[in-house]
Amino acid sequence: MRAVGLHADVIAVTSRVYATGCVLVRSGGEAFCIDSPVFPDELEILPAMAAQAEFNVVGLLATHADWDHLLGPYAFPEAPLGCAESSAARLINEPGVAQRKLREFDEEFYVERPGPLSLGASQRLPVPGRIEVGSQELEVLPADGHTSDGMAIWIPWARVLVCGDYLSPAEIPMVGFSVDAYLATRARLEPWVEEAEHVVPGHGGPIDGTRAAAILREDRTYLEALPDAALPLARRTGAQRKIHERNVRR
Ligand SMILES: [Zn+2]
């Protein structure tokens, strides 16, 4: 797991698997943990890391309801989970799905957890909207297309965008829900990307605003050319070809 300070109030943590992104953000003595790393040792060390850096985590946020972004309760079991209404609805309508997918991952890679994933009732956040943290506010916009749910989070005072599974330097657009919705989310994110010092995508580690803007352009070219699209040059691997084949089938 890698941890990088992007700003005095923002730490980006990158998991060893899928380069899954997690962000700690603080203001005025309280902090949120956005999304999560994946492996048990990473989740175990996260609270000590946060405490040492004086990030007092009082709440969890999830960019969307896919299992690999929901593991925060392992690190901060007392902290309530907040997510977009669309994600809260997904968690209710797909009971046990995140737990089952996590179990499949753990079985495949022989990973042992201290216990099952417990996702209590999540707090539904209005999106678009604002979320208070200490004396500051996070801004959120809907981010669907990859899945049917989700939100992107803008940290205005640090100019950091935490966008969920969009704008990845490692992964081509994974269109699990709708190409049109994906393109709309992409367009919605554009003004923030232009202002961003850093962007933390769901997978691939933090990047600077310039790189994110280039990915934004590549992703549009790719999506608009589907089903005959060429893969973006820097993301032309065997694994990405499989994602592309799934996009085309859909
Ligand atoms: Zn993901």
Short mmCIF file of C-alpha atoms and ligand atoms in Angstrom, two decimals:
data_model
loop_
_atom_site.label_atom_id
_atom_site.label_comp_id
_atom_site.label_asym_id
_atom_site.label_seq_id
_atom_site.Cartn_x
_atom_site.Cartn_y
_atom_site.Cartn_z
CA MET A 1 0.00 0.00 0.00
CA ARG A 2 1.24 3.46 -0.88
CA ALA A 3 0.28 6.67 0.92
CA VAL A 4 0.95 10.12 -0.53
CA GLY A 5 0.13 13.50 0.98
CA LEU A 6 -1.57 15.54 -1.76
CA HIS A 7 -2.27 18.51 0.52
CA ALA A 8 -1.98 19.25 4.26
CA ASP A 9 -5.57 17.95 4.58
CA VAL A 10 -5.57 15.15 1.99
CA ILE A 11 -3.80 11.78 1.94
CA ALA A 12 -4.19 9.40 -1.02
CA VAL A 13 -3.77 5.71 -0.22
CA THR A 14 -3.35 3.17 -3.03
CA SER A 15 -4.03 -0.54 -2.46
CA ARG A 16 -1.66 -3.20 -3.78
CA VAL A 17 -4.52 -4.78 -5.69
CA TYR A 18 -6.26 -3.07 -8.62
CA ALA A 19 -4.38 0.06 -7.41
CA THR A 20 -7.64 0.83 -5.63
CA GLY A 21 -7.79 4.42 -4.37
CA CYS A 22 -8.73 5.59 -0.89
CA VAL A 23 -8.59 9.19 0.33
CA LEU A 24 -8.43 10.65 3.82
CA VAL A 25 -9.63 14.25 4.00
CA ARG A 26 -9.77 16.45 7.10
CA SER A 27 -10.80 19.83 8.35
CA GLY A 28 -11.08 21.28 11.85
CA GLY A 29 -10.31 18.13 13.80
CA GLU A 30 -12.47 15.69 11.88
CA ALA A 31 -11.77 13.51 8.87
CA PHE A 32 -13.54 11.26 6.39
CA CYS A 33 -12.23 8.12 4.78
CA ILE A 34 -13.40 7.93 1.16
CA ASP A 35 -13.49 4.39 -0.33
CA SER A 36 -10.99 1.80 0.91
CA PRO A 37 -7.90 -0.29 0.25
CA VAL A 38 -8.62 -3.99 -0.25
CA PHE A 39 -6.22 -6.31 1.58
CA PRO A 40 -6.71 -7.04 5.31
CA ASP A 41 -3.22 -5.84 6.29
CA GLU A 42 -3.84 -2.53 4.48
CA LEU A 43 -7.16 -2.05 6.26
CA GLU A 44 -5.57 -2.99 9.56
CA ILE A 45 -2.81 -0.40 9.34
CA LEU A 46 -5.03 2.41 8.03
CA PRO A 47 -6.34 3.63 11.44
CA ALA A 48 -2.81 3.89 12.88
CA MET A 49 -1.65 5.72 9.76
CA ALA A 50 -4.56 8.13 9.99
CA ALA A 51 -4.01 8.70 13.72
CA GLN A 52 -0.30 9.33 13.26
CA ALA A 53 -1.01 11.96 10.62
CA GLU A 54 -3.72 13.42 12.92
CA PHE A 55 -6.66 12.54 10.70
CA ASN A 56 -9.46 11.81 13.15
CA VAL A 57 -11.76 9.65 11.02
CA VAL A 58 -15.40 10.18 12.06
CA GLY A 59 -17.14 9.00 8.90
CA LEU A 60 -16.83 6.85 5.80
CA LEU A 61 -17.84 7.85 2.30
CA ALA A 62 -18.14 5.55 -0.72
CA THR A 63 -17.99 6.83 -4.30
CA HIS A 64 -20.17 3.89 -5.39
CA ALA A 65 -21.48 0.57 -4.11
CA ASP A 66 -19.02 -1.86 -5.74
CA TRP A 67 -17.51 -4.20 -3.14
CA ASP A 68 -13.90 -3.08 -3.60
CA HIS A 69 -14.77 0.47 -2.48
CA LEU A 70 -16.85 -0.51 0.56
CA LEU A 71 -14.30 -2.05 2.92
CA GLY A 72 -13.88 0.99 5.18
CA PRO A 73 -15.85 -0.62 8.05
CA TYR A 74 -12.97 -3.09 8.53
CA ALA A 75 -10.68 -0.14 9.33
CA PHE A 76 -13.15 2.16 11.10
CA PRO A 77 -15.97 -0.02 12.46
CA GLU A 78 -17.47 2.82 14.51
CA ALA A 79 -17.69 5.29 11.64
CA PRO A 80 -21.03 5.58 9.82
CA LEU A 81 -21.04 5.10 6.03
CA GLY A 82 -22.43 7.85 3.82
CA CYS A 83 -23.09 7.43 0.13
CA ALA A 84 -25.22 8.81 -2.69
CA GLU A 85 -28.91 7.96 -2.56
CA SER A 86 -28.35 5.90 -5.71
CA SER A 87 -25.70 3.82 -3.91
CA ALA A 88 -27.78 3.41 -0.76
CA ALA A 89 -30.64 2.17 -2.96
CA ARG A 90 -28.29 -0.28 -4.67
CA LEU A 91 -27.12 -1.63 -1.31
CA ILE A 92 -30.74 -2.20 -0.30
CA ASN A 93 -31.80 -3.67 -3.66
CA GLU A 94 -28.78 -5.97 -3.93
CA PRO A 95 -28.54 -7.36 -0.39
CA GLY A 96 -25.43 -9.45 0.19
CA VAL A 97 -23.95 -8.86 -3.27
CA ALA A 98 -20.94 -6.86 -2.02
CA GLN A 99 -20.30 -9.56 0.61
CA ARG A 100 -20.54 -12.33 -1.99
CA LYS A 101 -18.16 -10.59 -4.42
CA LEU A 102 -15.70 -9.97 -1.59
CA ARG A 103 -15.90 -13.63 -0.62
CA GLU A 104 -15.23 -14.68 -4.24
CA PHE A 105 -12.16 -12.42 -4.36
CA ASP A 106 -10.92 -13.72 -1.01
CA GLU A 107 -11.42 -17.34 -2.05
CA GLU A 108 -9.58 -16.83 -5.32
CA PHE A 109 -6.56 -15.22 -3.67
CA TYR A 110 -6.63 -17.19 -0.39
CA VAL A 111 -7.25 -14.03 1.62
CA GLU A 112 -8.45 -14.34 5.21
CA ARG A 113 -10.48 -11.60 6.90
CA PRO A 114 -11.06 -11.03 10.60
CA GLY A 115 -14.83 -11.42 9.96
CA PRO A 116 -17.60 -10.84 7.44
CA LEU A 117 -18.11 -7.37 5.95
CA SER A 118 -20.77 -5.59 7.94
CA LEU A 119 -22.44 -2.72 6.14
CA GLY A 120 -25.04 -1.26 8.48
CA ALA A 121 -27.67 1.10 7.17
CA SER A 122 -25.87 3.71 5.12
CA GLN A 123 -26.63 7.38 5.35
CA ARG A 124 -28.17 8.68 2.09
CA LEU A 125 -26.54 11.86 0.89
CA PRO A 126 -28.33 14.17 -1.51
CA VAL A 127 -26.38 14.40 -4.78
CA PRO A 128 -25.63 16.96 -6.14
CA GLY A 129 -24.94 18.54 -2.78
CA ARG A 130 -22.42 19.42 -0.10
CA ILE A 131 -21.04 17.43 2.81
CA GLU A 132 -19.71 19.23 5.86
CA VAL A 133 -16.36 18.18 7.23
CA GLY A 134 -15.05 20.30 10.13
CA SER A 135 -15.19 23.92 8.99
CA GLN A 136 -15.17 23.06 5.27
CA GLU A 137 -17.49 21.46 2.73
CA LEU A 138 -17.01 18.75 0.16
CA GLU A 139 -19.00 19.07 -3.06
CA VAL A 140 -20.58 16.05 -4.72
CA LEU A 141 -21.98 15.38 -8.18
CA PRO A 142 -23.69 12.26 -9.54
CA ALA A 143 -21.29 9.85 -11.26
CA ASP A 144 -23.07 6.98 -12.97
CA GLY A 145 -22.26 5.05 -16.14
CA HIS A 146 -19.64 2.67 -14.76
CA THR A 147 -22.44 1.47 -12.50
CA SER A 148 -26.00 2.72 -12.05
CA ASP A 149 -25.00 4.63 -8.91
CA GLY A 150 -22.35 6.83 -7.43
CA MET A 151 -20.92 10.27 -6.78
CA ALA A 152 -17.73 12.17 -7.45
CA ILE A 153 -16.29 14.23 -4.60
CA TRP A 154 -14.54 17.58 -5.00
CA ILE A 155 -12.34 18.88 -2.18
CA PRO A 156 -12.35 22.57 -3.07
CA TRP A 157 -9.75 23.94 -0.65
CA ALA A 158 -7.22 21.30 -1.75
CA ARG A 159 -8.35 21.17 -5.40
CA VAL A 160 -8.49 17.37 -5.26
CA LEU A 161 -11.11 15.37 -7.18
CA VAL A 162 -12.04 11.88 -5.95
CA CYS A 163 -14.05 10.59 -8.87
CA GLY A 164 -14.74 6.87 -8.34
CA ASP A 165 -14.24 4.53 -11.29
CA TYR A 166 -13.66 7.18 -13.95
CA LEU A 167 -10.46 8.82 -15.25
CA SER A 168 -8.24 5.85 -14.50
CA PRO A 169 -4.69 5.87 -15.91
CA ALA A 170 -4.70 2.05 -15.59
CA GLU A 171 -8.20 1.01 -16.66
CA ILE A 172 -10.21 1.85 -19.79
CA PRO A 173 -13.79 3.01 -19.15
CA MET A 174 -15.60 -0.01 -17.71
CA VAL A 175 -19.17 0.57 -18.84
CA GLY A 176 -21.28 -1.57 -16.55
CA PHE A 177 -24.41 0.58 -16.85
CA SER A 178 -24.68 2.93 -19.82
CA VAL A 179 -22.41 4.61 -22.37
CA ASP A 180 -24.63 7.71 -22.45
CA ALA A 181 -24.56 8.02 -18.67
CA TYR A 182 -20.80 7.47 -18.71
CA LEU A 183 -20.33 10.25 -21.26
CA ALA A 184 -22.61 12.56 -19.24
CA THR A 185 -20.58 11.90 -16.08
CA ARG A 186 -17.39 12.51 -18.02
CA ALA A 187 -18.73 15.89 -19.16
CA ARG A 188 -19.91 16.74 -15.64
CA LEU A 189 -16.43 16.10 -14.26
CA GLU A 190 -14.70 18.29 -16.84
CA PRO A 191 -14.90 21.66 -14.98
CA TRP A 192 -13.45 20.07 -11.83
CA VAL A 193 -10.70 18.34 -13.77
CA GLU A 194 -9.73 21.69 -15.28
CA GLU A 195 -9.36 23.17 -11.79
CA ALA A 196 -7.84 20.09 -10.14
CA GLU A 197 -4.36 19.96 -8.71
CA HIS A 198 -4.77 16.19 -8.24
CA VAL A 199 -7.31 13.58 -9.27
CA VAL A 200 -7.69 10.30 -7.37
CA PRO A 201 -9.49 7.74 -9.53
CA GLY A 202 -10.98 4.52 -8.17
CA HIS A 203 -8.09 2.58 -9.71
CA GLY A 204 -4.57 3.53 -10.81
CA GLY A 205 -3.28 5.89 -8.12
CA PRO A 206 -3.35 9.70 -7.92
CA ILE A 207 -2.57 11.73 -11.04
CA ASP A 208 -2.19 15.45 -11.69
CA GLY A 209 -4.87 17.58 -13.34
CA THR A 210 -3.07 17.70 -16.70
CA ARG A 211 -2.86 13.92 -16.97
CA ALA A 212 -6.50 13.61 -15.90
CA ALA A 213 -7.52 16.08 -18.61
CA ALA A 214 -5.69 13.95 -21.20
CA ILE A 215 -7.46 10.80 -19.96
CA LEU A 216 -10.77 12.65 -20.10
CA ARG A 217 -10.16 13.32 -23.82
CA GLU A 218 -8.97 9.76 -24.53
CA ASP A 219 -12.01 8.30 -22.76
CA ARG A 220 -14.41 10.36 -24.83
CA THR A 221 -12.70 9.26 -28.05
CA TYR A 222 -12.91 5.64 -26.91
CA LEU A 223 -16.55 5.79 -25.78
CA GLU A 224 -17.81 7.65 -28.83
CA ALA A 225 -16.12 5.14 -31.14
CA LEU A 226 -17.68 2.07 -29.48
CA PRO A 227 -18.13 -0.69 -30.58
CA ASP A 228 -15.22 -0.25 -33.03
CA ALA A 229 -13.06 1.78 -30.66
CA ALA A 230 -9.29 1.39 -30.40
CA LEU A 231 -7.95 1.12 -26.88
CA PRO A 232 -6.14 4.20 -25.50
CA LEU A 233 -2.43 3.71 -26.17
CA ALA A 234 -1.24 3.65 -22.55
CA ARG A 235 -3.98 1.20 -21.52
CA ARG A 236 -3.64 -1.43 -24.24
CA THR A 237 -3.05 -4.57 -22.15
CA GLY A 238 -4.58 -8.03 -22.23
CA ALA A 239 -6.70 -7.28 -19.15
CA GLN A 240 -8.00 -4.06 -20.73
CA ARG A 241 -8.86 -5.90 -23.96
CA LYS A 242 -11.10 -8.19 -21.88
CA ILE A 243 -12.85 -5.16 -20.38
CA HIS A 244 -13.22 -3.80 -23.92
CA GLU A 245 -14.81 -7.06 -25.11
CA ARG A 246 -17.31 -6.85 -22.23
CA ASN A 247 -18.09 -3.22 -23.16
CA VAL A 248 -18.73 -4.26 -26.77
CA ARG A 249 -20.96 -7.18 -25.74
CA ARG A 250 -23.08 -4.82 -23.67
ZN ZN B 1 -13.80 -0.27 -8.60
#
